[in-house]
């Protein structure tokens, strides 16, 4: 009896080891893709950049008591001092360099307050004609269309695969969230 008791306490059986290995294999196959996928991080990071750029534009409009124009498209979000955004009236990036990725509106000017999404991230305006792809913050920080009209709210959506990060600009206060 002592021999059979000692035999049972020595370790795991081969069946138990195989079951554990199969379970660990299944869990790692499922968790590996979620753990090492960059799409969620890229979407969240770009959404944070867009929010920071919009907030900077609003604060700059209030601080300098002048309108700051925001240009939006699928390839970038940019800030300018005038309705016609040229190289002479671009808002300088407060950090000294933008997220230039070689395409879109940001061009090659790295000092411009312009952010571009990573390769696997897209920026969608909702509705597509919202703000006619640009608007401005007036000296009070309130968003306006170029015609001077107010809009109810501007909805942006940052997409990367299945991950979506919504961004809104409220019309009355210019609050970006």
Short mmCIF file of C-alpha atoms in Angstrom, two decimals:
data_model
loop_
_atom_site.label_atom_id
_atom_site.label_comp_id
_atom_site.label_asym_id
_atom_site.label_seq_id
_atom_site.Cartn_x
_atom_site.Cartn_y
_atom_site.Cartn_z
CA UNK A 1 0.00 0.00 0.00
CA UNK A 2 2.83 2.40 0.66
CA UNK A 3 4.23 1.71 -2.80
CA UNK A 4 0.98 2.59 -4.63
CA UNK A 5 0.53 5.73 -2.50
CA UNK A 6 4.08 6.87 -3.31
CA UNK A 7 3.49 6.18 -7.00
CA UNK A 8 0.38 8.45 -7.02
CA UNK A 9 2.22 11.35 -5.37
CA UNK A 10 5.23 11.40 -7.68
CA UNK A 11 3.92 13.79 -10.36
CA UNK A 12 1.51 14.34 -13.18
CA UNK A 13 0.32 11.72 -15.60
CA UNK A 14 1.00 12.02 -19.31
CA UNK A 15 -2.69 12.75 -19.99
CA UNK A 16 -2.67 15.66 -17.51
CA UNK A 17 0.45 17.15 -19.11
CA UNK A 18 -1.00 16.89 -22.61
CA UNK A 19 -4.27 18.53 -21.50
CA UNK A 20 -2.36 21.40 -19.88
CA UNK A 21 -0.25 21.90 -23.02
CA UNK A 22 -3.33 21.92 -25.25
CA UNK A 23 -5.10 24.47 -23.02
CA UNK A 24 -2.00 26.70 -22.88
CA UNK A 25 -1.67 26.45 -26.68
CA UNK A 26 -5.28 27.48 -27.26
CA UNK A 27 -5.04 30.39 -24.83
CA UNK A 28 -1.79 31.64 -26.33
CA UNK A 29 -3.21 31.45 -29.87
CA UNK A 30 -6.17 33.59 -28.83
CA UNK A 31 -4.29 36.00 -26.56
CA UNK A 32 -1.29 36.41 -28.86
CA UNK A 33 -3.24 38.33 -31.51
CA UNK A 34 -4.93 40.58 -28.96
CA UNK A 35 -1.77 41.22 -27.02
CA UNK A 36 0.48 42.05 -29.94
CA UNK A 37 -1.98 43.89 -32.18
CA UNK A 38 -1.05 47.57 -32.68
CA UNK A 39 -4.31 48.71 -34.23
CA UNK A 40 -6.00 49.60 -30.96
CA UNK A 41 -2.95 51.50 -29.75
CA UNK A 42 -2.55 53.31 -33.07
CA UNK A 43 -6.20 54.38 -33.09
CA UNK A 44 -6.11 55.58 -29.48
CA UNK A 45 -2.81 57.38 -30.02
CA UNK A 46 -3.95 59.19 -33.15
CA UNK A 47 -7.30 60.10 -31.54
CA UNK A 48 -5.36 61.64 -28.64
CA UNK A 49 -3.19 63.59 -31.13
CA UNK A 50 -6.27 64.92 -32.94
CA UNK A 51 -7.91 65.98 -29.67
CA UNK A 52 -4.74 67.71 -28.51
CA UNK A 53 -4.38 69.52 -31.84
CA UNK A 54 -8.00 70.72 -31.75
CA UNK A 55 -7.68 71.85 -28.12
CA UNK A 56 -4.43 73.65 -28.93
CA UNK A 57 -6.14 75.46 -31.82
CA UNK A 58 -8.98 76.58 -29.58
CA UNK A 59 -6.66 77.79 -26.82
CA UNK A 60 -4.45 79.58 -29.33
CA UNK A 61 -7.49 81.39 -30.76
CA UNK A 62 -8.43 82.60 -27.28
CA UNK A 63 -4.87 83.52 -26.29
CA UNK A 64 -4.11 85.44 -29.50
CA UNK A 65 -7.65 86.86 -29.84
CA UNK A 66 -7.86 85.78 -33.48
CA UNK A 67 -9.43 82.97 -35.50
CA UNK A 68 -7.57 79.70 -35.91
CA UNK A 69 -8.66 77.56 -38.87
CA UNK A 70 -8.86 73.78 -38.64
CA UNK A 71 -8.53 71.74 -41.82
CA UNK A 72 -9.76 68.15 -41.74
CA UNK A 73 -9.52 65.37 -44.26
CA UNK A 74 -8.85 61.65 -44.29
CA UNK A 75 -5.09 62.24 -44.29
CA UNK A 76 -4.61 64.96 -41.67
CA UNK A 77 -5.81 67.55 -39.19
CA UNK A 78 -4.03 70.90 -39.56
CA UNK A 79 -4.13 74.40 -38.05
CA UNK A 80 -3.70 77.71 -39.92
CA UNK A 81 -4.10 81.41 -39.20
CA UNK A 82 -6.11 82.13 -42.37
CA UNK A 83 -8.92 80.62 -44.41
CA UNK A 84 -6.50 79.93 -47.26
CA UNK A 85 -3.86 77.77 -45.64
CA UNK A 86 -0.50 78.55 -47.20
CA UNK A 87 3.05 78.08 -45.99
CA UNK A 88 3.16 81.66 -44.63
CA UNK A 89 0.16 81.31 -42.29
CA UNK A 90 0.60 77.85 -40.78
CA UNK A 91 0.39 77.50 -37.01
CA UNK A 92 3.69 76.24 -35.60
CA UNK A 93 3.58 72.95 -33.74
CA UNK A 94 4.08 73.57 -29.99
CA UNK A 95 6.25 70.47 -29.69
CA UNK A 96 8.48 71.46 -32.58
CA UNK A 97 7.54 68.58 -34.90
CA UNK A 98 4.41 66.97 -36.29
CA UNK A 99 3.54 63.37 -37.09
CA UNK A 100 4.51 63.62 -40.75
CA UNK A 101 4.09 60.33 -42.56
CA UNK A 102 5.00 61.42 -46.08
CA UNK A 103 1.46 61.81 -47.39
CA UNK A 104 -1.46 64.16 -47.22
CA UNK A 105 -1.81 67.75 -46.24
CA UNK A 106 1.06 67.85 -43.75
CA UNK A 107 3.52 67.76 -46.69
CA UNK A 108 7.15 67.94 -45.65
CA UNK A 109 6.86 70.85 -43.20
CA UNK A 110 7.58 69.21 -39.85
CA UNK A 111 7.19 72.44 -37.84
CA UNK A 112 3.51 72.83 -38.74
CA UNK A 113 0.70 71.94 -36.30
CA UNK A 114 -0.53 69.12 -38.50
CA UNK A 115 -1.10 65.50 -37.50
CA UNK A 116 -1.39 62.59 -39.91
CA UNK A 117 -2.65 59.10 -39.06
CA UNK A 118 -0.43 56.02 -39.10
CA UNK A 119 -0.70 53.76 -42.15
CA UNK A 120 -3.45 51.50 -40.73
CA UNK A 121 -5.61 54.32 -39.28
CA UNK A 122 -8.27 56.41 -41.02
CA UNK A 123 -10.06 59.59 -39.99
CA UNK A 124 -13.74 59.86 -40.96
CA UNK A 125 -15.95 62.95 -40.66
CA UNK A 126 -19.52 62.27 -39.69
CA UNK A 127 -21.50 63.37 -41.60
CA UNK A 128 -19.07 63.53 -44.51
CA UNK A 129 -20.00 67.12 -45.35
CA UNK A 130 -19.71 68.27 -41.72
CA UNK A 131 -17.98 71.64 -41.48
CA UNK A 132 -17.13 71.30 -45.19
CA UNK A 133 -13.80 69.83 -44.09
CA UNK A 134 -12.78 72.98 -42.27
CA UNK A 135 -13.98 75.37 -39.64
CA UNK A 136 -12.39 77.89 -37.31
CA UNK A 137 -12.30 78.72 -33.64
CA UNK A 138 -13.18 82.39 -33.14
CA UNK A 139 -11.47 84.63 -30.59
CA UNK A 140 -13.82 83.33 -27.90
CA UNK A 141 -12.92 79.72 -28.69
CA UNK A 142 -16.27 78.91 -30.27
CA UNK A 143 -16.23 76.85 -33.48
CA UNK A 144 -17.72 78.50 -36.57
CA UNK A 145 -18.13 77.63 -40.23
CA UNK A 146 -16.42 79.90 -42.77
CA UNK A 147 -19.78 81.54 -43.44
CA UNK A 148 -19.92 82.56 -39.78
CA UNK A 149 -22.70 80.06 -39.12
CA UNK A 150 -22.58 77.71 -36.16
CA UNK A 151 -22.78 73.96 -36.49
CA UNK A 152 -24.49 71.66 -34.03
CA UNK A 153 -21.50 69.41 -33.45
CA UNK A 154 -18.68 67.92 -35.40
CA UNK A 155 -18.18 64.18 -35.15
CA UNK A 156 -14.91 62.54 -36.12
CA UNK A 157 -14.17 58.86 -36.02
CA UNK A 158 -10.69 57.37 -35.89
CA UNK A 159 -10.72 53.80 -37.22
CA UNK A 160 -8.10 51.10 -37.16
CA UNK A 161 -9.48 47.66 -37.98
CA UNK A 162 -12.28 46.93 -35.52
CA UNK A 163 -11.17 49.67 -33.12
CA UNK A 164 -13.00 52.99 -33.26
CA UNK A 165 -12.29 56.16 -31.31
CA UNK A 166 -14.98 58.86 -31.56
CA UNK A 167 -14.07 62.55 -31.26
CA UNK A 168 -16.62 65.36 -30.91
CA UNK A 169 -16.40 69.14 -31.01
CA UNK A 170 -19.38 70.82 -29.30
CA UNK A 171 -20.72 73.89 -31.06
CA UNK A 172 -21.51 76.15 -28.11
CA UNK A 173 -18.32 75.80 -26.14
CA UNK A 174 -15.85 74.24 -28.58
CA UNK A 175 -15.28 71.48 -26.04
CA UNK A 176 -13.33 68.61 -27.61
CA UNK A 177 -13.91 65.13 -26.25
#
